[in-house]
Amino acid sequence: MYSCEEPRWGWGRCAPNPILFLSLLSVAPFGLLGEETRQVSLEVIPNQMGPPQNLLHIRAVGTNSTLHYVWSSLGPPAVLLVATNTPNSALTVNWSRLLSPEPDGGLMILPKDSIQFSSALVFTRLFEFDSINTSDAAAKPPGKSYPPYSLADFSWNNITDSLDPATLSATFRGHPNHDPTGAFANGSLAFRAFSRSGRPAQPPRLLHTMDTCQLEVALVGASPRGNRSLFGLEVATLGQGPDCPSMQEQHSINDEYTPAIFQLDQLLWGSFPSGFVQWRPVAFSQKQGSRESALPCQVSPLFPTLVYLLPQSPIVRAFFGAQNNCCAFNLTFGDSTGPGYWDQHYLSWSMLLGVGTPPVDALSPLVLGIMAVALGAPGLMLLAGGLFLLLGPKRYSEYQSIN
């Protein structure tokens, strides 16, 4: 166990500590909540009453505000996002209540009146489709559907063993409790959460700021039930009122960080300050993501649904209380014609979760140079032509008038 403090340029000293607690000073563009820097910590909340439970708290503290990300694999994998207007807000957990059939009030952010925004994402099911006989890449669903895997019925690793001080990350890795076909005998589904400013080394290289937390989902080594299986995720969320959050697409001429991908998808909650989820519509069929292993990621429209129809998350119920309505959407990775999971039995997809204005990629120097040449060359030609006509040599006619 460690207590580490990292200067901006590298890791500093580490000393033993009874709680695994990692920290870094995150410096990023000015955020929605008026902060230029945040102290980011990552902590596993211990269960004092029984065996370890997977409850991860990422806390980003600014001068006047705090962002709380609470990740858990109690039930299906889920994350709470809570923004407060004080640097002193704290997470409290009542384990006996949280682990009971009625977990309402078992998890709180205090003081309650400091909360400016709160919502949640729940990853409820893993879908699998056999696309071998599907010629329409846009078909919904994209092939014959196999029985989905309920992620509430997965067994997950002890998250304490997966904490990585170098990247401020932790990984939930699981497999089905009941796997009669042995599909996950040598495979797993992993959710890796990390909170460090900058861009990851591997595509899609989303811009991670102090107001965001990043998630990478990876399916590795599981045996597909079809020859050319496509996989998908069902994601549920709570809206800020009766309406679902909005889904938006942004387009750009810049593909510097994700070659050949000119689109950015966003889920936006409507209140202010607002939360968001952001991702590139691309997944990868190899660990070293490249253009050759890129898979299209298709997203369904958000649709309202009843909570009881989906696998339940104890931490969402504990924080928000009993809810009747929520919204959900589906993500599908790949199509029947290109590369796919079947190549190396590998699939990964990444997203950002945060509060405030979603990060925007600036135009790269290469794009700016091309634009300067494309827009400046005609102007320079006109200017040069005008100067030549004005200052160039004069020619006089040899015609002599007859007086």
Coordinates of C-alpha atoms in Angstrom, one line a residue:
M1 CA 0.0 0.0 0.0
Y2 CA 1.3 3.4 -0.9
S3 CA 0.8 7.1 -0.3
C4 CA 2.4 8.9 -3.3
E5 CA 2.7 12.5 -4.3
E6 CA 3.6 13.3 -7.9
P7 CA 5.1 16.5 -9.1
R8 CA 4.1 17.7 -12.5
W9 CA 7.2 16.2 -14.2
G10 CA 7.3 12.7 -12.7
W11 CA 6.8 10.5 -9.7
G12 CA 8.0 11.7 -6.2
R13 CA 8.4 9.8 -3.0
C14 CA 6.2 6.9 -1.9
A15 CA 5.7 5.6 1.7
P16 CA 3.7 2.8 3.2
N17 CA 0.1 3.7 4.3
P18 CA -2.8 1.7 5.6
I19 CA -5.0 2.8 2.7
L20 CA -4.0 2.5 -0.9
F21 CA -4.1 6.2 -2.0
L22 CA -2.6 7.6 -5.2
S23 CA -2.4 11.2 -6.1
L24 CA -1.3 13.6 -8.8
L25 CA -1.5 17.3 -9.6
S26 CA -3.6 17.6 -12.7
V27 CA -3.0 20.7 -14.8
A28 CA -5.3 21.3 -17.7
P29 CA -7.3 24.0 -19.5
F30 CA -9.7 26.2 -17.4
G31 CA -12.7 24.0 -16.4
L32 CA -16.4 24.7 -16.0
L33 CA -16.3 24.9 -12.2
G34 CA -13.6 27.6 -12.3
E35 CA -10.6 25.5 -11.5
E36 CA -7.2 25.5 -13.2
T37 CA -5.7 22.7 -11.2
R38 CA -7.1 19.7 -9.3
Q39 CA -5.6 17.3 -6.8
V40 CA -6.7 13.8 -8.1
S41 CA -6.8 10.8 -5.7
L42 CA -7.8 7.2 -6.3
E43 CA -8.9 5.1 -3.3
V44 CA -10.5 1.7 -2.7
I45 CA -13.1 2.0 0.0
P46 CA -12.6 -0.9 2.4
N47 CA -15.5 -2.9 3.7
Q48 CA -15.0 -3.1 7.5
M49 CA -17.8 -5.6 8.0
G50 CA -16.8 -8.5 5.8
P51 CA -15.0 -9.6 2.7
P52 CA -13.6 -7.0 0.3
Q53 CA -16.0 -5.3 -2.1
N54 CA -15.1 -3.5 -5.3
L55 CA -15.8 0.2 -4.6
L56 CA -13.4 2.7 -6.2
H57 CA -13.5 6.4 -5.4
I58 CA -11.8 8.9 -7.7
R59 CA -11.8 12.4 -6.2
A60 CA -10.7 15.5 -8.1
V61 CA -10.4 18.4 -5.7
G62 CA -10.1 22.1 -6.9
T63 CA -10.0 25.3 -5.0
N64 CA -13.8 25.7 -5.0
S65 CA -15.2 22.4 -6.2
T66 CA -14.8 18.6 -6.2
L67 CA -15.6 15.9 -8.8
H68 CA -16.5 12.5 -7.4
Y69 CA -16.4 9.3 -9.6
V70 CA -17.6 6.2 -7.7
W71 CA -17.0 3.0 -9.7
S72 CA -18.3 -0.4 -8.5
S73 CA -18.9 -3.9 -9.7
L74 CA -21.6 -4.6 -7.1
G75 CA -24.2 -5.8 -9.5
P76 CA -23.4 -4.7 -13.0
P77 CA -20.4 -2.4 -13.5
A78 CA -21.5 1.2 -12.8
V79 CA -20.2 4.7 -12.1
L80 CA -21.6 7.6 -10.3
L81 CA -20.6 11.1 -11.3
V82 CA -21.1 13.9 -8.7
A83 CA -20.0 17.5 -8.9
T84 CA -20.0 19.7 -5.8
N85 CA -19.2 23.4 -5.2
T86 CA -16.9 22.8 -2.3
P87 CA -13.4 21.3 -1.9
N88 CA -14.5 19.6 1.3
S89 CA -17.2 17.3 0.0
A90 CA -16.7 13.7 1.0
L91 CA -18.0 10.2 0.2
T92 CA -19.7 8.2 3.0
V93 CA -20.6 4.5 2.8
N94 CA -22.9 2.6 5.1
W95 CA -21.8 -1.0 4.1
S96 CA -24.6 -2.8 6.0
R97 CA -27.2 -0.8 4.1
L98 CA -25.4 -0.8 0.8
L99 CA -25.2 -4.6 0.8
S100 CA -28.8 -5.1 1.9
P101 CA -31.8 -5.7 -0.4
E102 CA -32.9 -2.1 0.2
P103 CA -29.6 -0.1 -0.3
D104 CA -31.3 3.4 -0.3
G105 CA -29.1 5.9 1.5
G106 CA -26.2 3.5 1.8
L107 CA -23.9 5.8 -0.2
M108 CA -23.9 9.6 0.0
I109 CA -21.8 12.7 -0.9
L110 CA -21.9 15.2 1.9
P111 CA -22.8 17.9 2.4
K112 CA -25.9 17.2 0.2
D113 CA -26.6 20.9 -0.5
S114 CA -23.2 21.2 -2.2
I115 CA -24.1 18.9 -5.0
Q116 CA -24.4 20.7 -8.4
F117 CA -24.8 17.8 -10.7
S118 CA -25.2 14.0 -10.4
S119 CA -25.9 11.1 -12.7
A120 CA -24.8 7.6 -13.4
L121 CA -23.9 5.1 -16.1
V122 CA -24.6 1.3 -15.7
F123 CA -23.2 -1.3 -18.1
T124 CA -25.9 -3.8 -18.0
R125 CA -25.5 -6.4 -20.8
L126 CA -23.0 -7.8 -23.3
F127 CA -24.6 -8.6 -26.6
E128 CA -23.3 -11.0 -29.3
F129 CA -24.6 -11.3 -32.9
D130 CA -23.7 -13.7 -35.6
S131 CA -23.2 -11.5 -38.7
I132 CA -22.1 -14.2 -41.1
N133 CA -25.3 -14.1 -43.1
T134 CA -25.9 -10.4 -42.8
S135 CA -25.1 -8.3 -45.9
D136 CA -26.6 -5.0 -44.6
A137 CA -24.0 -3.4 -42.3
A138 CA -26.6 -1.0 -40.9
A139 CA -29.0 -3.7 -40.0
K140 CA -30.6 -3.5 -36.5
P141 CA -29.7 -5.9 -34.9
P142 CA -26.7 -6.7 -37.1
G143 CA -27.4 -10.5 -37.3
K144 CA -28.8 -13.4 -35.4
S145 CA -28.8 -12.5 -31.7
Y146 CA -27.4 -14.9 -29.1
P147 CA -28.7 -14.8 -25.5
P148 CA -27.0 -11.7 -24.0
Y149 CA -24.6 -11.9 -21.0
S150 CA -26.0 -10.1 -18.0
L151 CA -23.1 -8.3 -16.4
A152 CA -24.8 -8.5 -13.0
D153 CA -24.1 -12.2 -13.1
F154 CA -20.4 -11.8 -13.6
S155 CA -17.7 -12.6 -11.0
W156 CA -15.1 -9.8 -10.7
N157 CA -11.5 -9.7 -9.5
N158 CA -10.5 -7.9 -6.3
I159 CA -9.9 -4.4 -7.7
T160 CA -7.2 -3.7 -5.1
D161 CA -4.9 -6.1 -6.9
S162 CA -5.2 -4.2 -10.2
L163 CA -4.4 -0.6 -9.0
D164 CA -1.6 0.9 -11.1
P165 CA 0.2 3.8 -9.4
A166 CA 2.0 4.8 -12.7
T167 CA -1.3 5.5 -14.6
L168 CA -3.7 6.2 -11.7
S169 CA -5.9 3.3 -12.9
A170 CA -7.8 0.3 -11.7
T171 CA -9.3 -2.6 -13.6
F172 CA -12.5 -4.5 -13.0
R173 CA -12.0 -7.9 -14.8
G174 CA -14.8 -10.5 -14.8
H175 CA -16.3 -13.6 -16.4
P176 CA -19.8 -15.1 -16.1
N177 CA -20.7 -17.0 -12.9
H178 CA -22.5 -19.6 -15.1
D179 CA -20.7 -20.4 -18.4
P180 CA -22.0 -23.8 -19.6
T181 CA -20.4 -23.4 -23.0
G182 CA -17.0 -22.4 -21.6
A183 CA -16.9 -19.3 -23.7
F184 CA -15.0 -17.4 -21.0
A185 CA -12.8 -20.3 -19.9
N186 CA -9.7 -18.4 -21.2
G187 CA -11.3 -14.9 -21.6
S188 CA -12.5 -11.9 -19.6
L189 CA -14.4 -8.6 -19.9
A190 CA -12.5 -5.7 -18.4
F191 CA -13.4 -2.2 -17.4
R192 CA -10.3 0.0 -16.8
A193 CA -10.9 3.4 -15.2
F194 CA -8.1 5.9 -15.1
S195 CA -7.8 9.6 -14.3
R196 CA -4.7 11.3 -15.7
S197 CA -4.5 14.4 -17.9
G198 CA -3.2 14.2 -21.4
R199 CA -3.7 11.7 -24.2
P200 CA -3.1 8.0 -23.9
A201 CA -0.5 6.5 -26.2
Q202 CA -2.9 4.2 -28.0
P203 CA -5.8 5.3 -30.3
P204 CA -8.4 6.8 -30.1
R205 CA -6.3 9.1 -27.9
L206 CA -9.2 11.0 -26.4
L207 CA -8.2 14.4 -24.8
H208 CA -8.3 13.7 -21.0
T209 CA -8.6 16.9 -18.9
M210 CA -8.8 17.6 -15.2
D211 CA -12.6 17.5 -15.4
T212 CA -12.8 14.0 -16.9
C213 CA -12.3 10.3 -16.1
Q214 CA -11.6 7.8 -18.8
L215 CA -12.8 4.3 -19.3
E216 CA -11.5 1.5 -21.5
V217 CA -13.6 -1.6 -22.1
A218 CA -11.8 -4.7 -23.4
L219 CA -13.1 -8.1 -24.3
V220 CA -10.1 -10.5 -24.5
G221 CA -9.9 -14.2 -25.2
A222 CA -13.5 -15.2 -25.0
S223 CA -14.7 -17.7 -27.5
P224 CA -17.4 -16.4 -29.8
R225 CA -20.5 -18.4 -30.4
G226 CA -20.5 -17.6 -34.1
N227 CA -17.9 -17.7 -36.8
R228 CA -18.0 -13.9 -37.3
S229 CA -19.6 -12.7 -34.1
L230 CA -20.1 -9.0 -33.4
F231 CA -20.4 -7.7 -29.9
G232 CA -22.2 -4.8 -28.3
L233 CA -22.9 -3.2 -24.9
E234 CA -26.1 -2.0 -23.4
V235 CA -25.6 1.2 -21.3
A236 CA -28.2 2.7 -19.0
T237 CA -28.3 6.2 -17.5
L238 CA -30.4 8.5 -15.4
G239 CA -31.6 11.7 -16.9
Q240 CA -31.9 15.1 -15.2
G241 CA -35.7 15.0 -15.2
P242 CA -38.3 13.1 -17.2
D243 CA -36.4 13.4 -20.5
C244 CA -33.4 11.4 -21.7
P245 CA -30.1 13.1 -22.2
S246 CA -29.3 14.2 -25.7
M247 CA -27.0 12.5 -28.2
Q248 CA -24.9 14.6 -30.5
E249 CA -22.4 14.1 -33.3
Q250 CA -19.5 16.5 -34.0
H251 CA -17.6 16.4 -37.2
S252 CA -14.1 17.8 -37.9
I253 CA -11.5 17.9 -40.7
N254 CA -8.8 16.9 -38.2
D255 CA -7.9 13.2 -37.7
E256 CA -4.5 13.7 -36.2
Y257 CA -5.1 11.5 -33.2
T258 CA -7.5 8.9 -34.7
P259 CA -6.6 8.5 -38.4
A260 CA -9.6 8.4 -40.8
I261 CA -12.1 9.1 -37.9
F262 CA -13.6 12.6 -38.3
Q263 CA -16.5 12.2 -35.9
L264 CA -17.0 12.5 -32.1
D265 CA -20.1 11.3 -30.4
Q266 CA -21.4 12.8 -27.2
L267 CA -24.1 12.1 -24.6
L268 CA -25.1 15.4 -22.9
W269 CA -27.2 15.8 -19.8
G270 CA -29.3 19.0 -20.0
S271 CA -28.8 20.7 -16.6
F272 CA -26.1 23.2 -15.7
P273 CA -23.5 22.4 -14.8
S274 CA -23.8 19.6 -17.2
G275 CA -22.2 16.2 -17.4
F276 CA -21.2 14.4 -20.6
V277 CA -19.9 11.2 -22.1
Q278 CA -17.6 11.4 -25.1
W279 CA -16.2 8.8 -27.5
R280 CA -15.0 8.3 -31.0
P281 CA -17.2 5.9 -33.1
V282 CA -14.4 3.4 -33.4
A283 CA -13.2 0.2 -31.6
F284 CA -10.1 -1.9 -32.2
S285 CA -9.5 -5.6 -32.8
Q286 CA -5.9 -5.5 -31.7
K287 CA -4.3 -4.2 -28.5
Q288 CA -2.0 -2.0 -30.5
G289 CA -4.8 0.0 -32.1
S290 CA -4.2 1.0 -35.7
R291 CA -6.1 2.0 -38.8
E292 CA -6.0 -1.6 -40.0
S293 CA -7.6 -2.9 -36.8
A294 CA -10.3 -0.1 -36.5
L295 CA -13.9 -1.3 -36.2
P296 CA -16.9 1.0 -36.7
C297 CA -18.9 1.7 -33.5
Q298 CA -22.6 2.3 -34.1
V299 CA -24.8 3.7 -31.4
S300 CA -28.6 3.4 -31.1
P301 CA -30.8 6.4 -30.2
L302 CA -31.5 6.8 -26.5
F303 CA -34.7 5.1 -25.5
P304 CA -36.6 5.4 -22.2
T305 CA -37.1 2.2 -20.3
L306 CA -38.2 1.0 -16.9
V307 CA -35.6 0.4 -14.2
Y308 CA -36.9 -3.0 -13.3
L309 CA -36.4 -4.3 -16.8
L310 CA -32.6 -3.9 -16.4
P311 CA -30.0 -5.4 -14.1
Q312 CA -29.9 -3.3 -10.9
S313 CA -26.9 -1.4 -9.6
P314 CA -26.8 -1.2 -5.7
I315 CA -24.7 2.0 -5.8
V316 CA -27.1 3.8 -8.1
R317 CA -30.1 2.7 -5.9
A318 CA -28.1 3.7 -2.8
F319 CA -27.3 7.2 -4.0
F320 CA -30.5 8.1 -6.0
G321 CA -33.1 6.0 -4.1
A322 CA -35.8 4.1 -5.9
Q323 CA -36.2 5.2 -9.5
N324 CA -38.9 4.1 -12.0
N325 CA -37.5 5.4 -15.2
C326 CA -34.2 5.5 -16.9
C327 CA -32.8 5.7 -20.4
A328 CA -30.6 3.3 -22.3
F329 CA -28.7 3.0 -25.6
N330 CA -26.7 0.2 -27.3
L331 CA -23.3 0.2 -28.8
T332 CA -22.3 -2.3 -31.5
F333 CA -18.7 -2.8 -32.6
G334 CA -17.7 -3.9 -36.1
D335 CA -19.5 -5.1 -39.1
S336 CA -19.5 -8.3 -41.2
T337 CA -17.2 -7.1 -43.9
G338 CA -14.2 -5.7 -42.2
P339 CA -11.8 -6.8 -39.5
G340 CA -13.4 -8.0 -36.3
Y341 CA -13.2 -9.7 -33.0
W342 CA -12.6 -13.0 -34.7
D343 CA -9.1 -11.9 -35.9
Q344 CA -7.3 -12.1 -32.6
H345 CA -10.2 -12.5 -30.1
Y346 CA -9.7 -8.9 -28.9
L347 CA -12.0 -5.9 -28.8
S348 CA -11.4 -2.5 -27.1
W349 CA -13.4 0.7 -26.9
S350 CA -12.8 3.9 -24.9
M351 CA -14.9 6.8 -23.6
L352 CA -14.6 10.0 -21.4
L353 CA -16.9 10.9 -18.6
G354 CA -16.9 14.4 -17.1
V355 CA -18.5 17.6 -16.1
G356 CA -18.5 20.9 -18.0
T357 CA -17.7 21.6 -21.6
P358 CA -16.5 18.5 -23.4
P359 CA -12.9 18.6 -24.6
V360 CA -12.4 19.8 -28.2
D361 CA -9.5 18.9 -30.3
A362 CA -7.5 21.9 -31.7
L363 CA -6.5 21.8 -35.3
S364 CA -3.1 20.2 -35.8
P365 CA -0.2 22.1 -37.2
L366 CA -0.4 20.0 -40.4
V367 CA -4.0 20.9 -40.9
L368 CA -3.3 24.5 -40.2
G369 CA -0.4 24.5 -42.7
I370 CA -2.6 22.9 -45.4
M371 CA -5.3 25.5 -44.8
A372 CA -2.8 28.3 -44.9
V373 CA -1.4 27.1 -48.2
A374 CA -4.9 26.4 -49.7
L375 CA -6.3 29.8 -48.6
G376 CA -3.2 31.8 -49.0
A377 CA -1.9 30.7 -52.4
P378 CA -4.7 32.2 -54.5
G379 CA -4.3 35.5 -52.6
L380 CA -0.6 35.5 -53.1
M381 CA -1.1 34.9 -56.9
L382 CA -3.6 37.7 -57.2
L383 CA -1.2 40.0 -55.3
A384 CA 1.8 39.1 -57.4
G385 CA -0.3 39.5 -60.6
G386 CA -1.4 43.0 -59.5
L387 CA 2.1 44.1 -58.6
F388 CA 3.4 42.8 -61.9
L389 CA 0.8 44.8 -63.9
L390 CA 1.5 47.8 -61.8
L391 CA 5.2 47.8 -61.7
G392 CA 6.2 45.6 -64.6
P393 CA 7.9 46.9 -67.8
K394 CA 5.8 49.1 -70.0
R395 CA 5.4 48.3 -73.7
Y396 CA 4.6 51.1 -76.2
S397 CA 3.0 50.6 -79.6
E398 CA 5.1 51.4 -82.8
Y399 CA 2.1 53.1 -84.4
Q400 CA 2.8 56.8 -85.3
S401 CA 0.0 59.1 -85.7
I402 CA -0.3 61.0 -89.0
N403 CA -0.9 64.7 -88.3

